[in-house]
XYZ file of C-alpha atoms in Angstrom:
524
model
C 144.653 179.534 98.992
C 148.369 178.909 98.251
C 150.635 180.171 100.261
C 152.414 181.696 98.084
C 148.905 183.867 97.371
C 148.438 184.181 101.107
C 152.276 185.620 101.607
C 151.750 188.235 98.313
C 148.596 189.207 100.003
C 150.360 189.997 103.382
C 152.760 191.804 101.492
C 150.249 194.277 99.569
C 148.211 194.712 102.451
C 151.248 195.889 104.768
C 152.874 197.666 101.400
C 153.434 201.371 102.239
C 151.598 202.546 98.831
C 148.071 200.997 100.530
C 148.429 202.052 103.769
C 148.823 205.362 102.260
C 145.651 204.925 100.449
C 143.539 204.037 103.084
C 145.153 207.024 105.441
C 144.940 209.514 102.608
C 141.031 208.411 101.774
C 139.856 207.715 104.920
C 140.971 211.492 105.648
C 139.661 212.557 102.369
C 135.973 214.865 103.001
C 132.857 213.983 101.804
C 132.032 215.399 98.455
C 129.719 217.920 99.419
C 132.200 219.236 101.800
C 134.987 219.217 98.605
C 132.827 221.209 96.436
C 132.356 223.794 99.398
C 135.569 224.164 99.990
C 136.324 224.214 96.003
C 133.521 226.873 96.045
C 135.488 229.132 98.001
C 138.820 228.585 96.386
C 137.198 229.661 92.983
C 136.043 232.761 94.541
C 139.289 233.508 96.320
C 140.746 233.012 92.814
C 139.007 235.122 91.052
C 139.645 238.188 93.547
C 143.051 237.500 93.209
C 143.004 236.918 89.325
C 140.394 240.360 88.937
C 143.474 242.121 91.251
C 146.659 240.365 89.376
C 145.002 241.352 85.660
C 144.917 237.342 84.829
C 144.134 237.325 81.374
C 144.225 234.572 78.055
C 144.333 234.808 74.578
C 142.898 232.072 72.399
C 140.124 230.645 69.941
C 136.288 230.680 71.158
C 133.193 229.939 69.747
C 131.115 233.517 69.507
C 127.095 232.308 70.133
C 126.351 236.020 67.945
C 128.333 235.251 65.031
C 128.141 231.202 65.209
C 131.893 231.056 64.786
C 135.514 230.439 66.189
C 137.122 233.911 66.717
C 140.157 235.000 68.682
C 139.169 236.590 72.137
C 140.951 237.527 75.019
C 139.315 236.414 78.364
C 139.850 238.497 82.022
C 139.401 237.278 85.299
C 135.287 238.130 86.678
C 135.847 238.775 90.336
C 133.139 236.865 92.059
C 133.744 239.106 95.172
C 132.897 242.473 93.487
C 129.378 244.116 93.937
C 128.119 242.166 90.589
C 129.674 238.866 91.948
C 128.071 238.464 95.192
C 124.721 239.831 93.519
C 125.001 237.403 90.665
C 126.111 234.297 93.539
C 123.161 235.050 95.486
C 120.841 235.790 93.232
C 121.474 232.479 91.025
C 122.101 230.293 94.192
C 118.903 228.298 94.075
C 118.527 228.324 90.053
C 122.185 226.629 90.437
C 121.143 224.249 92.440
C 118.316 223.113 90.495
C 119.846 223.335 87.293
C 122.391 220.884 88.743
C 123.371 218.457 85.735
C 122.709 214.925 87.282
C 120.096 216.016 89.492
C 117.111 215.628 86.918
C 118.658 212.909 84.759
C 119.116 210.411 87.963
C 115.770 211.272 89.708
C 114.169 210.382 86.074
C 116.593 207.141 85.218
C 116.228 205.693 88.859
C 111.981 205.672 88.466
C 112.988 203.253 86.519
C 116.369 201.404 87.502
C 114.660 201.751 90.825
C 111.330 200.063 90.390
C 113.669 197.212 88.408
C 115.757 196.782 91.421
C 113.470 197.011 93.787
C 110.631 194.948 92.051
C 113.274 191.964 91.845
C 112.828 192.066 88.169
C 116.632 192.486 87.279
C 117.628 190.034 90.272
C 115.585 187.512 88.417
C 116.926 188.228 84.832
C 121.090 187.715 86.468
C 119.604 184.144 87.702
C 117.780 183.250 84.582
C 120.692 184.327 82.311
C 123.714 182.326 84.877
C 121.144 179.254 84.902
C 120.429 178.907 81.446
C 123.869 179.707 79.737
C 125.706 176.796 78.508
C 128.596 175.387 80.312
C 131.726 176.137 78.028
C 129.985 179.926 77.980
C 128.748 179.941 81.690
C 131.864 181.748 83.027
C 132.291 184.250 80.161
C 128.519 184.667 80.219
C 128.781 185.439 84.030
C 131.679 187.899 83.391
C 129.583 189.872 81.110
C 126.819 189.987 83.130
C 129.170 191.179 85.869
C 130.174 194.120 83.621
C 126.898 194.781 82.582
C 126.108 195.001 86.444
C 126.400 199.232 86.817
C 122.999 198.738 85.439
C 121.531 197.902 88.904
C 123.782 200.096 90.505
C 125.036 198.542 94.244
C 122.536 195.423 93.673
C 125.369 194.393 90.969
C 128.123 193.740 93.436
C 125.599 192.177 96.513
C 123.775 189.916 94.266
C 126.340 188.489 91.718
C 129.558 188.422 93.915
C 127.435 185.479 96.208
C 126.220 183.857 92.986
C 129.608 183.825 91.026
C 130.771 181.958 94.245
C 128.634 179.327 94.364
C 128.762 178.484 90.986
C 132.598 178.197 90.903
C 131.696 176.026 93.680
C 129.558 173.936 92.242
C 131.598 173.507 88.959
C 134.859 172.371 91.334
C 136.555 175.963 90.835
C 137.968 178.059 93.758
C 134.866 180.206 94.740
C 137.406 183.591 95.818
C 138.381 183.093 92.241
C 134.901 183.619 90.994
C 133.741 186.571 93.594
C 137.087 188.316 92.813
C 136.491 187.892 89.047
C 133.023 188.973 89.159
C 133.726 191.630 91.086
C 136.117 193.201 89.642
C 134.186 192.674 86.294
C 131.447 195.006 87.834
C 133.752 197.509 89.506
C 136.809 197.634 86.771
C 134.290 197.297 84.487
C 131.857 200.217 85.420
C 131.743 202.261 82.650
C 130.978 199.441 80.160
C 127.538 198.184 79.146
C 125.779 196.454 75.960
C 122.941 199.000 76.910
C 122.666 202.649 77.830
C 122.628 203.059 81.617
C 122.230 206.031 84.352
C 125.950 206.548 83.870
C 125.746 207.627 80.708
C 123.147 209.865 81.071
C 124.740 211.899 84.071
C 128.611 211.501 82.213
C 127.457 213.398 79.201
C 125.134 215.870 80.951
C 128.417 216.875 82.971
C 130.708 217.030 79.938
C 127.870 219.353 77.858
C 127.749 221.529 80.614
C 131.582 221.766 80.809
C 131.762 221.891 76.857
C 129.551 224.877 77.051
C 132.645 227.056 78.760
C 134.325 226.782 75.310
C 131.219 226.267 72.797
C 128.119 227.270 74.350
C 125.617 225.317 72.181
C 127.830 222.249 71.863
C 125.467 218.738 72.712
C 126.327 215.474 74.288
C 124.058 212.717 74.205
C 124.072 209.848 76.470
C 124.857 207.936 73.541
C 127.814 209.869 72.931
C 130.427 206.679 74.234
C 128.075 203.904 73.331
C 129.746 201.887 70.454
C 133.294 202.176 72.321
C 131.358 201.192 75.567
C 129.358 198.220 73.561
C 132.864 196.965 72.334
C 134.268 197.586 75.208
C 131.657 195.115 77.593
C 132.537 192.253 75.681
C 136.301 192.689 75.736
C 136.198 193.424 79.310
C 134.057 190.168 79.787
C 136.929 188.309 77.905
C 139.624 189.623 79.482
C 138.285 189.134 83.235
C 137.795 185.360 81.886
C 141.195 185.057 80.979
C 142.641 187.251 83.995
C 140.670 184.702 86.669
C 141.178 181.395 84.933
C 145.368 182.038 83.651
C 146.687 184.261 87.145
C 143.986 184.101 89.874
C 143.121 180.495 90.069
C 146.710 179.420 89.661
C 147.541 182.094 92.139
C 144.862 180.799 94.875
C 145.529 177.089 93.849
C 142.892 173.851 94.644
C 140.283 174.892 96.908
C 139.416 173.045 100.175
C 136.387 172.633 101.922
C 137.715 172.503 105.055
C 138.820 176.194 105.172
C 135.206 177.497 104.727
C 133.640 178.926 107.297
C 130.538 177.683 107.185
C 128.880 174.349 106.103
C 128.749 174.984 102.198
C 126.865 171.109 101.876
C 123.802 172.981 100.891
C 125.276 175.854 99.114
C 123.772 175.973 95.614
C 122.101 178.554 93.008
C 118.407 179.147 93.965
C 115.979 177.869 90.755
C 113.932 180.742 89.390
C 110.181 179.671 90.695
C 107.271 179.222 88.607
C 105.855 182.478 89.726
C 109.001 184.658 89.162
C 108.994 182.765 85.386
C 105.546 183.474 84.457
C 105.858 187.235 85.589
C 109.471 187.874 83.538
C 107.630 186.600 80.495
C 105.225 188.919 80.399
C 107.613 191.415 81.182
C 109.720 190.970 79.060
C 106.902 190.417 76.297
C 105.696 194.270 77.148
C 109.145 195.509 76.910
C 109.253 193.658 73.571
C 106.114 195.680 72.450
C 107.338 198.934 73.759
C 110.159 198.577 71.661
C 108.520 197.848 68.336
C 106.124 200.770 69.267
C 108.985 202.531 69.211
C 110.924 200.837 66.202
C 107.333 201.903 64.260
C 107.356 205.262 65.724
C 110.573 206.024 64.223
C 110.207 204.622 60.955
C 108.602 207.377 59.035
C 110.273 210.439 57.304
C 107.996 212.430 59.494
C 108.160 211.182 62.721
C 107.908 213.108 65.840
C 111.161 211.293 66.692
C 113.296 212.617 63.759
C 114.884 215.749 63.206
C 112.369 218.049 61.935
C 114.820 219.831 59.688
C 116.912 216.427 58.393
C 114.763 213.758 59.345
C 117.430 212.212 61.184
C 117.133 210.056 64.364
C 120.650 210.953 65.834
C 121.523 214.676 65.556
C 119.357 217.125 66.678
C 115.825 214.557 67.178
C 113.363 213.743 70.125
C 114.706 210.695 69.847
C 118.160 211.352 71.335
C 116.992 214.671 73.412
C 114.650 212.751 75.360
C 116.513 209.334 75.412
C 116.349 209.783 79.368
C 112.772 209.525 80.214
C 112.449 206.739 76.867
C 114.766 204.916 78.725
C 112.986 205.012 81.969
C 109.736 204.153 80.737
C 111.720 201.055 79.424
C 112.367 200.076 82.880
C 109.672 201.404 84.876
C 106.533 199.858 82.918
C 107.757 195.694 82.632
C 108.673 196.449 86.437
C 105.411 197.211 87.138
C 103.842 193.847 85.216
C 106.683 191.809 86.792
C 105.594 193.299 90.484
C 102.005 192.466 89.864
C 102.235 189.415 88.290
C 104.643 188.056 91.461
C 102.827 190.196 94.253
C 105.882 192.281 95.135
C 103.340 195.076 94.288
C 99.228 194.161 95.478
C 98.688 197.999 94.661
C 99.076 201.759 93.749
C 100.794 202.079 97.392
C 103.244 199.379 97.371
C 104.651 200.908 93.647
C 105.219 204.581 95.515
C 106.445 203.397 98.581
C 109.304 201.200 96.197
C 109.739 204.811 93.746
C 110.169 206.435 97.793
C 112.720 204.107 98.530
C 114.778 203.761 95.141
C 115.151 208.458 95.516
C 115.902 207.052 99.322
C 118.916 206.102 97.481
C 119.803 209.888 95.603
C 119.787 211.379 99.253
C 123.559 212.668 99.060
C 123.111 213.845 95.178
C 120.659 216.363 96.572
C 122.658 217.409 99.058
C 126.041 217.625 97.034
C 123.459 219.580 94.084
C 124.024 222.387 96.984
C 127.360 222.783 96.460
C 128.444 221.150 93.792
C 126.028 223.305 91.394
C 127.455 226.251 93.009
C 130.848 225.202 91.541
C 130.276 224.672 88.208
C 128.695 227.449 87.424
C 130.891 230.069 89.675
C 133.693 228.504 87.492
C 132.512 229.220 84.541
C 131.039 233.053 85.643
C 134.439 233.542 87.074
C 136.580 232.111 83.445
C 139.338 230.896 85.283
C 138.010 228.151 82.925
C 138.330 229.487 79.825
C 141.856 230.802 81.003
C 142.931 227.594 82.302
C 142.119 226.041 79.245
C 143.797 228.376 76.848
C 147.245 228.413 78.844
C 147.208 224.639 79.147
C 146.528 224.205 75.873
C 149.029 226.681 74.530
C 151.657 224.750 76.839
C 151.178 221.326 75.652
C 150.664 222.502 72.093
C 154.631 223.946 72.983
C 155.419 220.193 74.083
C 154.411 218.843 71.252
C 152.957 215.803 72.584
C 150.863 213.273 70.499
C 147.113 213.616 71.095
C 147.172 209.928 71.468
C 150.258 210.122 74.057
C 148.137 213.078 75.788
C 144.836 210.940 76.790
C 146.481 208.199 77.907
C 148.525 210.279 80.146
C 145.203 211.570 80.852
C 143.924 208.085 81.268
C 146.676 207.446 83.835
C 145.974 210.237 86.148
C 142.814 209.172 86.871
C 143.351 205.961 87.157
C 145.624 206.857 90.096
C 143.519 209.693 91.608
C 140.300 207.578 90.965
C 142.297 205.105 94.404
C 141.858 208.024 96.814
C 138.680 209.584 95.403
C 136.580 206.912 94.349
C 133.356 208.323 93.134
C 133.230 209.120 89.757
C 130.843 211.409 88.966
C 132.061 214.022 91.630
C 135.341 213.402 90.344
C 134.304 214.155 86.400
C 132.828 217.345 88.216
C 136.321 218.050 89.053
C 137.787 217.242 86.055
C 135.475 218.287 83.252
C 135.494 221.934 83.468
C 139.557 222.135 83.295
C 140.383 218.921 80.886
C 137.264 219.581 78.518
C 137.935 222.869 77.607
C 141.404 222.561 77.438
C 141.331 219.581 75.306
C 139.235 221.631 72.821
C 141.271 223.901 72.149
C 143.893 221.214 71.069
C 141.026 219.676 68.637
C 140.068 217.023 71.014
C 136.256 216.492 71.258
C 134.075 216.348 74.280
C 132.947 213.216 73.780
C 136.461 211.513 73.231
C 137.915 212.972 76.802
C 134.834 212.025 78.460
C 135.696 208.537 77.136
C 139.095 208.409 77.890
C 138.361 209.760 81.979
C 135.720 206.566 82.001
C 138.454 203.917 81.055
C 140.800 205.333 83.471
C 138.079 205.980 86.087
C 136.858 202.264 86.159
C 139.819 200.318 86.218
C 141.083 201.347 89.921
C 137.869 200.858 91.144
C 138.292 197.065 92.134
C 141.764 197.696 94.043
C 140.982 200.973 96.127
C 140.511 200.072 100.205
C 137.644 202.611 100.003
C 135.307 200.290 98.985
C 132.049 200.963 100.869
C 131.203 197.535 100.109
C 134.512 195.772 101.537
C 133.421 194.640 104.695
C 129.937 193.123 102.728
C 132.699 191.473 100.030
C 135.018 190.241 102.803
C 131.883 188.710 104.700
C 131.373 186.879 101.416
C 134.691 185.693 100.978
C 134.962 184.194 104.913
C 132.035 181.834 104.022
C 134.374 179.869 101.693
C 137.659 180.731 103.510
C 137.254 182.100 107.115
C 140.572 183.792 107.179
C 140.446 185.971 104.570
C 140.908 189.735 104.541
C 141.773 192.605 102.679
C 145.494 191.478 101.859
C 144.058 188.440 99.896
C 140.948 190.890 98.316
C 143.541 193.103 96.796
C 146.079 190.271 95.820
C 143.599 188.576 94.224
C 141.939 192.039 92.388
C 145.434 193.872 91.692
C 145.659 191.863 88.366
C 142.094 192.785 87.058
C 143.191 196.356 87.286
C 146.533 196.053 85.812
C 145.474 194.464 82.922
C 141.996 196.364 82.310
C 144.070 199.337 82.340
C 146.336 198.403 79.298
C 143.700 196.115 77.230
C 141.271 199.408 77.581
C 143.608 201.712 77.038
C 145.005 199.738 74.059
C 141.707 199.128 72.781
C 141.499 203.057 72.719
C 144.462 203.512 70.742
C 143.744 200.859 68.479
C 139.991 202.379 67.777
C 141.357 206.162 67.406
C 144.220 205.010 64.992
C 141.329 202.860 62.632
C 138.819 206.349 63.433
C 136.361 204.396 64.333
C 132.834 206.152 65.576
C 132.751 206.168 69.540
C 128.730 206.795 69.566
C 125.839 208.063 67.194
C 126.581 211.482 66.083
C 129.785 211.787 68.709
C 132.891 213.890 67.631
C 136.078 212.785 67.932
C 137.579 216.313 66.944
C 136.551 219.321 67.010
C-alpha cells in the first residue's frame, strides 16, 4: 500500500465521526431488545395520546365502501381494559403472524440446502473460471452483487477468491477483496434474480401499507426491474470505483508484505465430480422452469388470474412466488448433493434443512417482540396519525416528491452506520414513512425502493461489521499490517459513489416513469 493510502487510513480510523460509530453501535441493543423497548413506548404513547385527545384528520381507504374518504382518527389507548385484553389475547397470533417469519423459514429450505449442499459455492467458481479475461473483473463484480443470494456465504467465499485472482492477474489483491466486498455489501439490495430479501422487504411494506389501505398487495417482485438494472450498474460502477481510485490509491503490490507464503496461492479447479453433479442440476432446474413456462402458457392456467387471466396482478403465480422460488433451489440442491455425496441419504438432507433454520435462530426470537410492535402500532393509530400530520406538514413545505425520497434516501443511509440490519430497521421505518408517503401519492412500492438504495450503500463502511475481523484476517494474508483504518479507506469510496450513481439512477428512472416491478405502483 502507498503511503499516502496507509496515512488516509490512519486518519479515518482515528477520525472522530468513526469512533463515534463504533461507540454509538457497539452500545446500540440487540434488536429484540429495541422492539421491546419500542413496544412499551407505543403503549406509553397511546395512554398519553387516549389522555391528551391526539387526534388527525385526513384521506383513508374505507374496506366497507372500497373507497378514499375523509376520516378523523383518535388515539386507542393500549392500557385501557380493551387494550390489555386485546395485547394479551393476540400476543401469540402476533407472533406467528410475524411478516418474515414464514417467508424466510420457506426461502431458506431452499437458499439453505444451496448453501449448504455447495451447489452455489460451485456455480461462483465455475462462473470466475470460465469468464473471459477483459470481462473477468466486471463478471466478478456482478457476481459479488448478486452475492445476498447466499446470504453470509457471499462475503466468506468471494472476498478470498476476488483476492487471489487479482493476484494472479498482477493486481493488488486488497483492491480486489475491497471491491468485491463492497460489491456484496453496498450492493445488497440488488440482484438479476429474486432473492429472500425481496420476499421479507415487501411482506413488511404490505403489512405497513395496510395501516393506510387495508387490502393494498406487495409482491416480492414489486422492486425487481429497478433492482435488475440496478445489479448491472452497480457491477460497473464497483469496476470503475476499484480500478480508477482504489488501485491507484493502494499503488503496486509487493509480495514481501504478505503474511504468508502466497507461492501456492491460486483458484481451486472445479473437480470432475462437482462438474458432472452441476450439470444435472442445472439441467433439472432447466426443466422445472419450462414446466413452469408451459404451466403458465394457457388462458386458463391455474397460475393466471382467474378473473383477467393475468400472470402479474392478482395470480398464483405472484401469490405463491415464495415457495415457487424455493422449490427452485431446494430440488437441483438435492441432485447436486447426491450426485457429489454431500448427501448419501434422507438424513444427511434434514440434518443440512436443521442447520440452514440453525441460521433464523434470532428471527424467531425478535418475531417475539418485534410482531408485538407492528401490530400494537397499528391497534394503537399513532400510525395513521403520524402519517396524516407528516404528510400535511411536508405537503405545507412544498417539497418535490423527488427532493423528498432522496432526503429519505439520505437518512438511512446515515442511520443504516449505527444500525446495520436492515430488515429490523425497515420494521422501524415502514409503519411511519409508508403511510405517510401515501398520503402524499407516493406508492408503497417506490419508498420501499428508495429505503433499499439508501440502506445498502453504508453497509460496506460501518465498523459493525460482524464479519470484520473474518475480512481483516483475509486482508493480513496479502499484507500483514492491515487493519480497519486501511478497510474503511479503501471501502469509503464504494459508498460515496453507490450512493449518488443509485440515487441518480432513481431520479433518472422516476423522471422517464419507468416500471420499478410487474404490477408495482409508483403512485397511489
Amino acid at each position: 500500500m502507498s503511503s499516502s493510502a496507509e496515512e488516509k487510513g490512519l486518519k479515518l480510523k482515528n477520525s472522530k465521526f468513526l469512533k463515534t460509530v463504533e461507540t454509538v453501535g457497539n452500545r446500540m441493543v440487540q434488536p429484540v431488545t429495541l422492539f421491546g423497548i419500542l413496544c412499551i413506548i407505543v403503549v406509553l404513547l397511546s395512554f398519553i395520546g387516549s389522555v391528551l385527545g391526539w387526534s388527525a384528520t385526513g384521506e383513508m381507504y374505507n374496506a366497507q365502501t372500497k373507497a378514499v374518504e375523509e376520516s378523523t382518527v383518535t388515539v386507542y389507548n393500549l392500557l385501557s381494559r380493551d387494550g390489555i385484553t386485546y395485547m394479551l389475547n393476540n400476543f401469540v397470533n402476533n407472533t406467528i403472524t410475524y411478516a418474515p417469519l414464514g417467508v424466510m423459514l420457506v426461502m431458506f429450505l431452499g437458499i439453505g440446502l444451496a448453501d449448504g449442499s455447495g451447489l452455489i459455492a460451485v456455480a461462483i467458481r465455475k462462473i470466475v473460471k470460465s469468464a473471459p479475461e477483459k470481462l473477468l473483473i466486471p463478471i466478478l463484480m456482478l457476481v459479488g452483487v448478486c452475492g445476498n443470494l447466499a446470504s453470509s456465504s457471499a462475503t466468506l467465499v468471494l472476498v478470498p477468491i476476488a483476492g487471489v485472482i487479482y493476484l494472479n492477474y498482477g493486481k493488488h489483491p486488497i483492491a480486489g477483496m475491497m471491491g468485491i466486498l463492497a460489491a456484496v455489501t453496498a450492493g445488497f439490495s440488488a440482484n438479476l434474480i429474486l432473492t429472500d430479501t425481496d420476499a421479507v422487504m415487501s411482506a413488511i411494506t404490505q403489512e405497513a401499507s395496510h395501516i393506510m389501505i387495508p387490502d393494498y398487495t406487495v409482491t416480492p417482485m414489486a422492486n425487481y426491474y429497478f433492482m435488475f438494472a440496478g445489479a448491472i450498474i452497480l457491477a460497473i460502477t464497483c469496476t470503475l470505483v476499484t480500478e480508477k481510485i482504489v488501485e491507484p490509491m493502494l499503488g503496486t503490490y509487493d509480495p514481501k508484505d504478505a503474511g504468508e507464503d502466497l507461492s501456492q496461492t491460486k483458484l481451486e479447479d472445479v473437480s470432475p465430480v462437482e462438474e458432472k453433479a452441476f450439470k444435472a442440476a442445472g439441467l433439472t432446474l432447466f426443466a422445472m422452469l419450462a414446466i413452469l413456462v408451459v404451466l403458465c402458457i394457457p388462458s386458463n392456467s391455474i397460475f393466471r388470474n382467474p378473473d383477467t387471466g393475468s400472470l402479474i396482478n392478482g395470480s398464483l403465480l405472484m401469490s405463491a412466488l415464495i415457495p415457487i422460488l424455493s422449490l427452485m433451489f431446494f430440488i437441483p440442491s438435492l441432485v447436486y448433493g447426491f450426485k457429489t455425496g454431500i448427501f448419501k441419504g434422507e438424513r444427511d438432507v434434514v440434518a443440512q434443512i436443521y442447520k440452514s433454520f440453525g441460521s433464523l435462530s434470532s428471527v424467531f426470537a425478535i418475531a417475539l417482540t418485534a410482531g408485538q410492535f407492528m401490530k400494537w402500532f397499528a391497534k394503537s393509530n399513532l400510525g395513521s396519525i403520524l402519517a396524516f400530520k407528516g404528510a400535511a406538514l411536508i405537503g405545507r413545505l412544498n417539497i418535490h416528491y423527488i427532493v423528498l425520497l432522496l432526503i429519505f434516501v439520505i437518512i438511512t443511509a446515515f442511520l443504516n452506520i449505527f444500525m446495520n440490519s436492515g430488515t429490523a430497521k425497515w420494521y422501524i421505518f415502514a409503519p411511519v414513512f409508508v403511510p405517510m408517503f401515501i398520503q402524499l401519492g407516493i406508492a408503497p412500492e417506490l419508498t420501499q425502493l428508495m429505503y433499499r438504495i439508501g440502506d445498502s450503500c453504508t453497509n460496506s463502511v460501518t465498523p459493525l461489521n460482524s464479519f470484520l475481523p473474518v475480512i481483516l484476517l483475509f486482508m493480513q494474508k496479502y499484507k500483514k499490517d492491515s487493519g480497519i483504518g486501511t478497510y474503511v479507506a479503501t471501502l469509503l469510496p464504494y459508498s460515496i459513489v453507490f450512493l449518488i450513481v443509485w440515487s441518480l439512477v432513481a431520479v433518472i428512472w422516476l423522471l422517464i416513469g419507468l416500471p420499478i416491478g410487474p404490477g408495482a405502483n409508483l403512485f397511489v
